[in-house]
Coordinates of C-alpha atoms (C1' of nucleotides) in Angstrom, one line a residue:
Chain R
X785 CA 0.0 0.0 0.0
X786 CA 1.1 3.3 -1.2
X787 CA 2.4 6.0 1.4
X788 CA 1.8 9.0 -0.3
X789 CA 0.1 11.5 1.4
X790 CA -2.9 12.7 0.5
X791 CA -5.6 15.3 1.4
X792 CA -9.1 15.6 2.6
X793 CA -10.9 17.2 -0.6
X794 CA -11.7 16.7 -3.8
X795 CA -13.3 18.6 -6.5
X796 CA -14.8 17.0 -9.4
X797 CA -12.6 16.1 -13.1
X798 CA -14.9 18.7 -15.1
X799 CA -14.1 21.5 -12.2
X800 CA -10.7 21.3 -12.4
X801 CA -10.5 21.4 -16.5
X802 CA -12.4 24.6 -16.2
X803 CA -10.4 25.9 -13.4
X804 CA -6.9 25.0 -15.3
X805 CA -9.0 26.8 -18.6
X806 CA -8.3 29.9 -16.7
X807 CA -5.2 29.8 -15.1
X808 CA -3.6 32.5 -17.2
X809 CA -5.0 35.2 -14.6
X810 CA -3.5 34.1 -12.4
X811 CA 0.8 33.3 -11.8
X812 CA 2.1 29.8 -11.2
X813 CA 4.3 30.0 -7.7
X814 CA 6.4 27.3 -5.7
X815 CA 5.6 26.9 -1.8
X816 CA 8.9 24.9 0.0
X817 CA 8.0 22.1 2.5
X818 CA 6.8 24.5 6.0
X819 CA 6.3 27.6 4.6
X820 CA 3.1 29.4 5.0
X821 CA 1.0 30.4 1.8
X822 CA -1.2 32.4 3.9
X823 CA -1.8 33.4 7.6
X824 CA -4.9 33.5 10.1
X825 CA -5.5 37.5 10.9
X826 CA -3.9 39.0 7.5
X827 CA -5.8 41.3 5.0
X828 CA -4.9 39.4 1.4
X829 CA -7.0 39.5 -2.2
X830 CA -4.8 36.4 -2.8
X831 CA -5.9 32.9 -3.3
X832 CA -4.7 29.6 -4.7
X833 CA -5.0 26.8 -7.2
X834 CA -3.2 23.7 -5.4
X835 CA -1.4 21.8 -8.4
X836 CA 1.1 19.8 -6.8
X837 CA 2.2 19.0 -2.9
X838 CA -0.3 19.4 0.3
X839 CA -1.8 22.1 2.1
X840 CA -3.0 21.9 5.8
X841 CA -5.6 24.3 6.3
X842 CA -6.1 25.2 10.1
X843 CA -7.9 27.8 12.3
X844 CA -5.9 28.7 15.3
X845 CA -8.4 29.4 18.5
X846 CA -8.0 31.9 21.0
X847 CA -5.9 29.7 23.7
X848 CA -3.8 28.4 21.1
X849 CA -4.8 25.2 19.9
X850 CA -5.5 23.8 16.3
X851 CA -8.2 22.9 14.7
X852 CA -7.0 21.9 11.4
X853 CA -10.0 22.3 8.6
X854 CA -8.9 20.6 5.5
X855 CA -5.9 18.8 3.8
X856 CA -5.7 20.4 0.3
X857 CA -4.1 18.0 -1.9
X858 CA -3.3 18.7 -6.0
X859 CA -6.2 20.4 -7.7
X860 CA -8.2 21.9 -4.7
X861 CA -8.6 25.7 -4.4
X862 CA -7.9 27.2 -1.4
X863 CA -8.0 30.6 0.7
X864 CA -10.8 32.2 -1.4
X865 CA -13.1 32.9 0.8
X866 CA -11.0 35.7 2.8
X867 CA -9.8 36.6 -0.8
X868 CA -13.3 38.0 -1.8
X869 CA -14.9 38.9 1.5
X870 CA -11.5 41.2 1.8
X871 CA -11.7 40.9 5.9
X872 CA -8.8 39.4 7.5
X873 CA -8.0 36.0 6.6
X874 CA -10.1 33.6 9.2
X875 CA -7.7 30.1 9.0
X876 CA -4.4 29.6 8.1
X877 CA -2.5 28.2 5.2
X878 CA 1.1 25.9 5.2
X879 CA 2.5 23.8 2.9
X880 CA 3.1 20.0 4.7
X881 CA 4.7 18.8 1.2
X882 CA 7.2 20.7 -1.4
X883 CA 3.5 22.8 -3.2
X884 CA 2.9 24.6 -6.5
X885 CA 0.0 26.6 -6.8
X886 CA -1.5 28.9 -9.4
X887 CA -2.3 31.9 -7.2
X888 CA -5.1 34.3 -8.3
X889 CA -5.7 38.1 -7.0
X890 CA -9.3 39.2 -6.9
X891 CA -8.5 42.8 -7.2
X892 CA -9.2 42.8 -11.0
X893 CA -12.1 39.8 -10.7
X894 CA -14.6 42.2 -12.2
X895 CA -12.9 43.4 -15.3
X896 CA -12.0 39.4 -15.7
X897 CA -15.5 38.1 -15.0
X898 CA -16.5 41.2 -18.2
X899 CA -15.0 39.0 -20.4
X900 CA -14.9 35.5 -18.9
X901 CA -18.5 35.2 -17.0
X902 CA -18.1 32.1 -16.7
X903 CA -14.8 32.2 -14.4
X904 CA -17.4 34.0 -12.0
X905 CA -19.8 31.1 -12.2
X906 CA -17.1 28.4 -11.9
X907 CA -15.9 30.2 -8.9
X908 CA -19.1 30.5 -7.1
X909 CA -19.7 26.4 -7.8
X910 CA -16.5 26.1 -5.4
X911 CA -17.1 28.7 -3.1
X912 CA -20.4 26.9 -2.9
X913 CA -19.5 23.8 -2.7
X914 CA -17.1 24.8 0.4
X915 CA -20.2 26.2 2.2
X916 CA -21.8 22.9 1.4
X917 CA -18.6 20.9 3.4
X918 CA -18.7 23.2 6.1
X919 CA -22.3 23.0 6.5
X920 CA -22.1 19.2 6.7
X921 CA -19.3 19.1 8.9
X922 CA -21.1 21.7 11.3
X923 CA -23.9 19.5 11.3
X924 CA -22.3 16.3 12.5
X925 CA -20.0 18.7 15.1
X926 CA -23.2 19.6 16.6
X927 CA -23.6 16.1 18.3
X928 CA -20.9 16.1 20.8
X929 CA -21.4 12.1 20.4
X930 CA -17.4 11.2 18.6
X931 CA -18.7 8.7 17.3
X932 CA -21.0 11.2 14.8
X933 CA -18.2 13.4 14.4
X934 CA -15.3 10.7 13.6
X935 CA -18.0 8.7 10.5
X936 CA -18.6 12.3 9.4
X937 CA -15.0 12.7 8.4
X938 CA -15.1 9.5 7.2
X939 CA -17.9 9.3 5.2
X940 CA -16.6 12.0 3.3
X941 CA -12.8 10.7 2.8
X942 CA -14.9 7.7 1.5
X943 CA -16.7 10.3 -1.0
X944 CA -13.3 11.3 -2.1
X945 CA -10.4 9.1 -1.7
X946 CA -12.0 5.4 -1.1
X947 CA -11.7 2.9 -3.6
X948 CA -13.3 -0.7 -4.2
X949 CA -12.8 -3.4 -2.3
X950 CA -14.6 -6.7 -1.8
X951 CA -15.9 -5.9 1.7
X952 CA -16.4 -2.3 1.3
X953 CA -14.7 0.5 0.3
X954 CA -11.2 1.2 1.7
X955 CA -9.7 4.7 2.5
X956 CA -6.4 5.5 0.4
X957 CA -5.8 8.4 2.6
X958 CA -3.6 7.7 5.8
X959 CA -4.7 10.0 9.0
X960 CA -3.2 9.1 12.4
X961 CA -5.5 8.9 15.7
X962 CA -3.9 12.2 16.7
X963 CA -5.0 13.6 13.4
X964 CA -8.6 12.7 13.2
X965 CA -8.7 14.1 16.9
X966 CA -8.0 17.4 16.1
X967 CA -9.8 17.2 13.1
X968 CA -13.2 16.5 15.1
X969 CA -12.6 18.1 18.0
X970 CA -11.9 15.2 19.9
X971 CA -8.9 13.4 21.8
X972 CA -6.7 10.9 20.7
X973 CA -8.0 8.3 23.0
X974 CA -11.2 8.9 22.1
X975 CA -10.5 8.2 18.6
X976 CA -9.1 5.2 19.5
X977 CA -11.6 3.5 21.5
X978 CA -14.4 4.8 18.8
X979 CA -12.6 3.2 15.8
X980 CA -12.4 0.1 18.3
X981 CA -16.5 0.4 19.0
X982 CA -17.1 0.8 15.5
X983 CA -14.8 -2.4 14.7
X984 CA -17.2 -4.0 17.4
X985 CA -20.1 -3.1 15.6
X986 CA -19.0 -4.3 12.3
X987 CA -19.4 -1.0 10.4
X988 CA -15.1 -0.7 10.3
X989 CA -12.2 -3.1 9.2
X990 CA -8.8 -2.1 9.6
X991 CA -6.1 -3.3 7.1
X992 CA -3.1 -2.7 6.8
X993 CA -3.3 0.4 8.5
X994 CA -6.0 1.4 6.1
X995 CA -9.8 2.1 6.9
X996 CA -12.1 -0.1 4.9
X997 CA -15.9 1.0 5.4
X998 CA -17.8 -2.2 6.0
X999 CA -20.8 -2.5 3.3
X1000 CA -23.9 -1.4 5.1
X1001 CA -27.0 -3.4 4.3
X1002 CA -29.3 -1.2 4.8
X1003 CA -29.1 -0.3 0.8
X1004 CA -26.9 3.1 -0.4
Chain A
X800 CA -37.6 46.2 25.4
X801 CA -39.5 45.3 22.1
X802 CA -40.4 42.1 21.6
X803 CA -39.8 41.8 18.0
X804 CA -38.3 38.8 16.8
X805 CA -35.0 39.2 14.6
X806 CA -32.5 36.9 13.5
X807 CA -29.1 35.9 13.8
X808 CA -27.5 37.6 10.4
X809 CA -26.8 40.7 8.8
X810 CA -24.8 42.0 6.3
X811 CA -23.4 46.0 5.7
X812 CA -25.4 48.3 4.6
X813 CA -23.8 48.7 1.3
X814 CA -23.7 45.9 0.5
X815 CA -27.3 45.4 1.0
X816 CA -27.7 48.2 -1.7
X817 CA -25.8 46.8 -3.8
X818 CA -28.1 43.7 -4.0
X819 CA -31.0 45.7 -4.1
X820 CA -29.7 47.4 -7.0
X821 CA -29.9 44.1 -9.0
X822 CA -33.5 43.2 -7.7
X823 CA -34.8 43.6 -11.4
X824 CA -33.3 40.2 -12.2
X825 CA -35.5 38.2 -9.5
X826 CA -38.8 38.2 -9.2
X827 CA -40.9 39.1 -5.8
X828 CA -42.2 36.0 -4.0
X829 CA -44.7 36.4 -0.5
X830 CA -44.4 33.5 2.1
X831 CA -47.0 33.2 4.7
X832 CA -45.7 32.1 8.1
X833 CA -44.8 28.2 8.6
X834 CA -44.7 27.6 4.8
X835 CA -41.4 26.4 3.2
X836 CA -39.2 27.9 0.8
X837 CA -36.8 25.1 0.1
X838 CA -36.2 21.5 1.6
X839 CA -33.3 19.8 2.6
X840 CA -32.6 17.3 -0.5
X841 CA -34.4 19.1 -3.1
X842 CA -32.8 20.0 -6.3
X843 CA -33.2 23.8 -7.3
X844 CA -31.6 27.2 -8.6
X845 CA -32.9 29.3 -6.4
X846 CA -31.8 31.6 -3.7
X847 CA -33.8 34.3 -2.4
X848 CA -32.8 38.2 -0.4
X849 CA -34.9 38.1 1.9
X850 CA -37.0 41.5 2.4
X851 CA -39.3 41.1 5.4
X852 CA -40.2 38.5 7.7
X853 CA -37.6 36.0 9.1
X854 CA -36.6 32.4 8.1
X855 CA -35.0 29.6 9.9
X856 CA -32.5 27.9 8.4
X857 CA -31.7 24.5 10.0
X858 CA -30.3 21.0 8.9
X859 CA -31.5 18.0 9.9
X860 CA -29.8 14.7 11.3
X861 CA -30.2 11.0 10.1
X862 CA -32.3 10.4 13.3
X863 CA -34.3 13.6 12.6
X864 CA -33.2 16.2 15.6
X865 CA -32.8 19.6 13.8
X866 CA -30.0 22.0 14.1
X867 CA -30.2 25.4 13.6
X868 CA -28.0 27.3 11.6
X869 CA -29.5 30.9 11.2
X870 CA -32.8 33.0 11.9
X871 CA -32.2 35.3 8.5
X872 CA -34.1 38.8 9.0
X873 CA -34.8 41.1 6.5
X874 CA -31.7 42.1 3.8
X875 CA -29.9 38.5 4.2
X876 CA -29.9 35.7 1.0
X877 CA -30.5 32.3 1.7
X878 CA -30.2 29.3 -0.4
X879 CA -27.9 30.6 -2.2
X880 CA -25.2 27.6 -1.5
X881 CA -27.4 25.2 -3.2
X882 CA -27.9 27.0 -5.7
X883 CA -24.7 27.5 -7.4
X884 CA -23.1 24.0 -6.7
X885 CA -26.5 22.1 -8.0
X886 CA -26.5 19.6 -5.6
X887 CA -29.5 18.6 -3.7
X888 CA -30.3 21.6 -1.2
X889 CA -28.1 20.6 2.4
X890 CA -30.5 22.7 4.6
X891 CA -33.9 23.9 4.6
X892 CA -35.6 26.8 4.6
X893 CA -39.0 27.9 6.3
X894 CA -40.9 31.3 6.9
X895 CA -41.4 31.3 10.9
X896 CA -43.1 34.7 9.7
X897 CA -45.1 36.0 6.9
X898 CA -42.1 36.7 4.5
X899 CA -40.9 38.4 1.5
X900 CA -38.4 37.7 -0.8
X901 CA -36.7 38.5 -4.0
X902 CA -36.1 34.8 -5.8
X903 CA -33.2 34.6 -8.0
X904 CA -32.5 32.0 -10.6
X905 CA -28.8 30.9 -11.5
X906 CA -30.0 29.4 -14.2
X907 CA -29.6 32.3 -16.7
X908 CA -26.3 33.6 -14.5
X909 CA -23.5 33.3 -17.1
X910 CA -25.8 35.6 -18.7
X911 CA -26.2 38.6 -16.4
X912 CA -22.6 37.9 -15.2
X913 CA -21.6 39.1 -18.6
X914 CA -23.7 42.5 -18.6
X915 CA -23.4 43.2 -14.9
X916 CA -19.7 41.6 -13.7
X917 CA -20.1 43.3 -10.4
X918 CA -23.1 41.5 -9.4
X919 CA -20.7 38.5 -9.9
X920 CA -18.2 39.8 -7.3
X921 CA -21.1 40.8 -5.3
X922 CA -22.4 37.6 -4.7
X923 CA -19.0 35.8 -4.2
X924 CA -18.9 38.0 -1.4
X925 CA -21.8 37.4 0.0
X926 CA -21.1 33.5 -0.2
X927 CA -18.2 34.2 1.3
X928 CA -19.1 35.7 4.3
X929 CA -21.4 32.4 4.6
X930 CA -17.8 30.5 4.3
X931 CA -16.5 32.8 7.2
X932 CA -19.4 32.1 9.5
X933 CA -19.1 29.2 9.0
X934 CA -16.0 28.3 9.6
X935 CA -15.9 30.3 12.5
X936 CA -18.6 28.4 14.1
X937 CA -16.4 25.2 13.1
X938 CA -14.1 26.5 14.9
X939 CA -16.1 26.8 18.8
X940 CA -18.0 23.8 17.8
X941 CA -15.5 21.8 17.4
X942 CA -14.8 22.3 21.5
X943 CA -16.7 20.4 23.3
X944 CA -17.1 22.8 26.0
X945 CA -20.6 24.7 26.1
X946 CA -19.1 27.6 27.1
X947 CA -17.1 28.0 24.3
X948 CA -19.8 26.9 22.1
X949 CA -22.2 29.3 23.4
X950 CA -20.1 32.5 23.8
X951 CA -19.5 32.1 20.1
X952 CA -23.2 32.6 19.2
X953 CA -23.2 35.2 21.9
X954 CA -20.0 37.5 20.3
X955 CA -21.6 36.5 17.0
X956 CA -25.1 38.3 17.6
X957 CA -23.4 41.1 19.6
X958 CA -21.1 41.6 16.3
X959 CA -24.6 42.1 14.4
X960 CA -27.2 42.8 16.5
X961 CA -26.0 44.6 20.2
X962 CA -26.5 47.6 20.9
X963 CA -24.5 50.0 23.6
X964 CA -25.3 50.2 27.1
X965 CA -23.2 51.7 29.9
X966 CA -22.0 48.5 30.9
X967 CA -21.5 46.8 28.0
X968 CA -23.3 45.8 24.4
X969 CA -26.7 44.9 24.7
X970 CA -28.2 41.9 22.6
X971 CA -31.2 43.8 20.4
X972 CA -32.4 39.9 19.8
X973 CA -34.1 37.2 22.0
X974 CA -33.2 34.2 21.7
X975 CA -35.2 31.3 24.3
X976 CA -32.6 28.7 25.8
X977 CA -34.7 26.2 24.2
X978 CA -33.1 27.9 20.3
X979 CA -29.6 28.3 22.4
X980 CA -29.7 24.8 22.4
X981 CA -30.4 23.6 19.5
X982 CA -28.1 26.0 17.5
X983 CA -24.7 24.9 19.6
X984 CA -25.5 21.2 20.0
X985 CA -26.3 20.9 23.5
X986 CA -28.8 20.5 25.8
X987 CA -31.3 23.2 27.3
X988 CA -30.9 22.8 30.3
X989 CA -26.7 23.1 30.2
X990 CA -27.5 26.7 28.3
X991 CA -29.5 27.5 31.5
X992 CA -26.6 26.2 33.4
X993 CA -23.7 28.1 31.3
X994 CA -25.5 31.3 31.1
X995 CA -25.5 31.4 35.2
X996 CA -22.0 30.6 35.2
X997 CA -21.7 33.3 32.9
X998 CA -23.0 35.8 35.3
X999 CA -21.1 34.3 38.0
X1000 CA -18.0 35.0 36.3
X1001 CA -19.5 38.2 35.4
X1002 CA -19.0 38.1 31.8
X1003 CA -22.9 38.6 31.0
X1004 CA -25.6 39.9 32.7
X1005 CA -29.7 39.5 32.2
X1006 CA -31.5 42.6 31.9
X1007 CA -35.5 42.2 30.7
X1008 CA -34.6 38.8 29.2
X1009 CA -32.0 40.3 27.1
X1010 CA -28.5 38.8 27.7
X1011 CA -26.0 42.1 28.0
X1012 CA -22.8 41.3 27.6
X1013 CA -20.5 42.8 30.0
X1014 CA -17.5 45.0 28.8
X1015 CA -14.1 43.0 29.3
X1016 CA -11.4 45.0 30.7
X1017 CA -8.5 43.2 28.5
X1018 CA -9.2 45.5 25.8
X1019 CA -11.6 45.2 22.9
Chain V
dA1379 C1' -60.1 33.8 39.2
dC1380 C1' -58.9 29.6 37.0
dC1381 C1' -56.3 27.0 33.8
dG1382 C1' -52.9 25.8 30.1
dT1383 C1' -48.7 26.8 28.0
dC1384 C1' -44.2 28.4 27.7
dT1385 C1' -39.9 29.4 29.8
dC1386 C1' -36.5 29.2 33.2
dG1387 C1' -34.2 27.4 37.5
dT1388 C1' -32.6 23.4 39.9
dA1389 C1' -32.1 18.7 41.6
dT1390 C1' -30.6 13.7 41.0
dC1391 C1' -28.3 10.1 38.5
dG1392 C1' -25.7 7.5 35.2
dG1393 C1' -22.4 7.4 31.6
dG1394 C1' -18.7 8.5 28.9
dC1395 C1' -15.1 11.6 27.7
dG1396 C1' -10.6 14.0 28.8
dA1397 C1' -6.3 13.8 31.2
dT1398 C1' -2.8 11.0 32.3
dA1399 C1' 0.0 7.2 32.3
dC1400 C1' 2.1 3.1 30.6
dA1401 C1' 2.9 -1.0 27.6
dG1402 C1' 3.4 -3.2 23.1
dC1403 C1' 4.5 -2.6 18.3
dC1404 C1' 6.6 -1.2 14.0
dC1405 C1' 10.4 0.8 11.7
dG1406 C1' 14.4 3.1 10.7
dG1407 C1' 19.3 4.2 12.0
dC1408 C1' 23.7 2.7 13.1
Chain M
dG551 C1' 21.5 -6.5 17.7
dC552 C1' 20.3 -2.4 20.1
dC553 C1' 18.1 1.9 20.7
dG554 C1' 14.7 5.6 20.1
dG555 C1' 10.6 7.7 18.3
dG556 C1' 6.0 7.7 16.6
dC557 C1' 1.7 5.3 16.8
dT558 C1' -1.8 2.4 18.9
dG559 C1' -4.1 -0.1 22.6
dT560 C1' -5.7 0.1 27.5
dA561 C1' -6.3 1.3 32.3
dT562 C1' -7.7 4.5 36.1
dC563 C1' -10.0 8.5 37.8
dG564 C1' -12.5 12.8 38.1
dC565 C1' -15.7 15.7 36.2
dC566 C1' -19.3 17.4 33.7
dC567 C1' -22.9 16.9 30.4
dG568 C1' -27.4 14.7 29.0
dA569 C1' -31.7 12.7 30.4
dT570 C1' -35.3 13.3 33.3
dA571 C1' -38.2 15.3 36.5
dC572 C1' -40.4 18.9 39.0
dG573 C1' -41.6 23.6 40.7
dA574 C1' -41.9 28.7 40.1
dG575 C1' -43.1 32.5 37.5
dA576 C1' -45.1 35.1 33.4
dC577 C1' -48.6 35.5 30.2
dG578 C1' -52.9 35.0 27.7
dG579 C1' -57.6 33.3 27.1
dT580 C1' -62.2 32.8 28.8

DNA sequence: ACCGTCTCGTATCGGGCGATACAGCCCGGC
DNA sequence: GCCGGGCTGTATCGCCCGATACGAGACGGT
């Protein structure tokens, strides 16, 4: 089983093509490994086209601890919502992996959306479809139950990043304990012992490290 | 202390006007209180600005509780997440007052996009201020602390809706601990509990029913 | 005045999560 | 082989939240 690291989102094939249609407006740039694309609390028009490497995307609370939002892997966008609101940015951006991005400055989005409308209408898809994530996450962090929280993160890796298997569908993306805790607000015992109830009840496999989703019956 | 009900969003005033400015392409829609405007699951391309009245926006679980996301008053849009990303609606919409509303279609959007660009840029703005909110709300939910999760609301409504008072910022809206509740995930009767810790730690206050939220003294 | 409804305050109890600690395991380095 | 670090599995304990129940007060209808 592969190690590569991947992320936590994914945007669909026709998305990207239409994205990459327009990357001329914006300028291709190279983040090194632990650098910071963008910072929690700074006023930027800037955002970004992930093309290669990973992005952790994280808001920073007020006593100082992490709750990271996403994993933006190749061909996820990133840091546009603070980019067209133009109040200070609310999470932070750092590349965990050697990145290239296209990045983008909304400063002359009008003139461009004059003569590309369609950029505007391609942009709004993924600044809806982000509302659409968060939404869903806010949702399941609403039950203070892990067990909700940790198969909500799940599910959706599964959306993304799972592929066939004969008992269900396993997850190609690696997180550790620790990183699905801060992920759902939880601790890292607690993810443990809820991967282990869920093993219990059949809904979980672990192999080779991996997650396999067990098959549900109930249809879907 | 008036007793009108408002909600839990609003956006700058010119950027209100700037919506209204485009009114001409939506069409003016009346909603009589506890009628729908859009259901969880549906497919649609609609959003609406809402003009008068007040609508609850709320999500609800696999085992049927409901969470709250927003009360939207007069000069908020709605639905607008849906709309532009085409997937089946995540939340619903209903009128908990006779309403009125300006319904937009993105159907024809490439369209107007090309004649008015700025309404383009206006509504990426909007959705993301949704994204902020959002995330921001991700961010105390994720705690599992009620405090945390319920001072965020409280800072939240204070930011749109308080209004000055010699010792602190007076929240204009009422909000029962019952709707607390059920927009920060916990139970009613641990809002009753937090909001007297609250004012044991003197960081709120009760006056008429209205929480007043005391001024810190470490800045702000 | 009487009642019903809604809301808020408060009590009891059980359960489960967080904090903490420690052991076993894998793996890479030398 | 030996060591060390990161990850996972458990154990113990304290605490606090959720469920539930009940009473007090406000308000409106008749």
């Amino acid at each position: 089983m592969t190690k590569e690291k991947l992320g936590t989102w994914r945007i669909d094939r026709q998305l990207v093509e239409d994205i990459s249609r327009h990357a001329a407006f914006g300028r291709r740039r190279k983040f090194k490994k632990n650098t910071v694309l963008y910072e929690q609390g700074e006023v930027s028009t800037r955002f970004y086209f992930v093309l290669k490497g990973l992005v952790q995307i994280s808001i920073f609370r007020a006593d100082g601890s992490e709750v990271v939002l996403e994993l933006m892997g190749p061909e996820t966008v990133c840091g546009e919502g603070a980019a067209f609101d133009g109040l200070p940015r609310f999470s932070s951006a750092a590349a965990i992996e050697d990145t290239e991005a296209i990045e983008f400055d909304t400063a002359k989005m009008t003139e461009i959306f004059r003569a590309r409308p369609e950029f505007a209408a391609l942009l709004l898809r993924v600044t809806s479809l982000k509302q659409r994530v968060l939404a869903v996450r806010l949702k399941h962090l609403a039950s203070r139950e892990p067990q909700d929280r940790i198969m909500e993160l799940l599910t959706r890796l599964e959306d993304m990043f799972a592929i066939d298997h004969p008992k269900g569908r396993l997850l190609v993306t690696h997180l550790t304990h620790e990183q699905i805790a801060t992920m759902t607000g939880t601790s890292r015992v607690t993810v443990t012992r809820t991967l282990q109830r869920l093993r219990e009840q059949n809904r979980i496999d672990i192999i080779d490290g991996h997650i396999l989703l067990k098959r549900r019956r109930d249809g879907g």
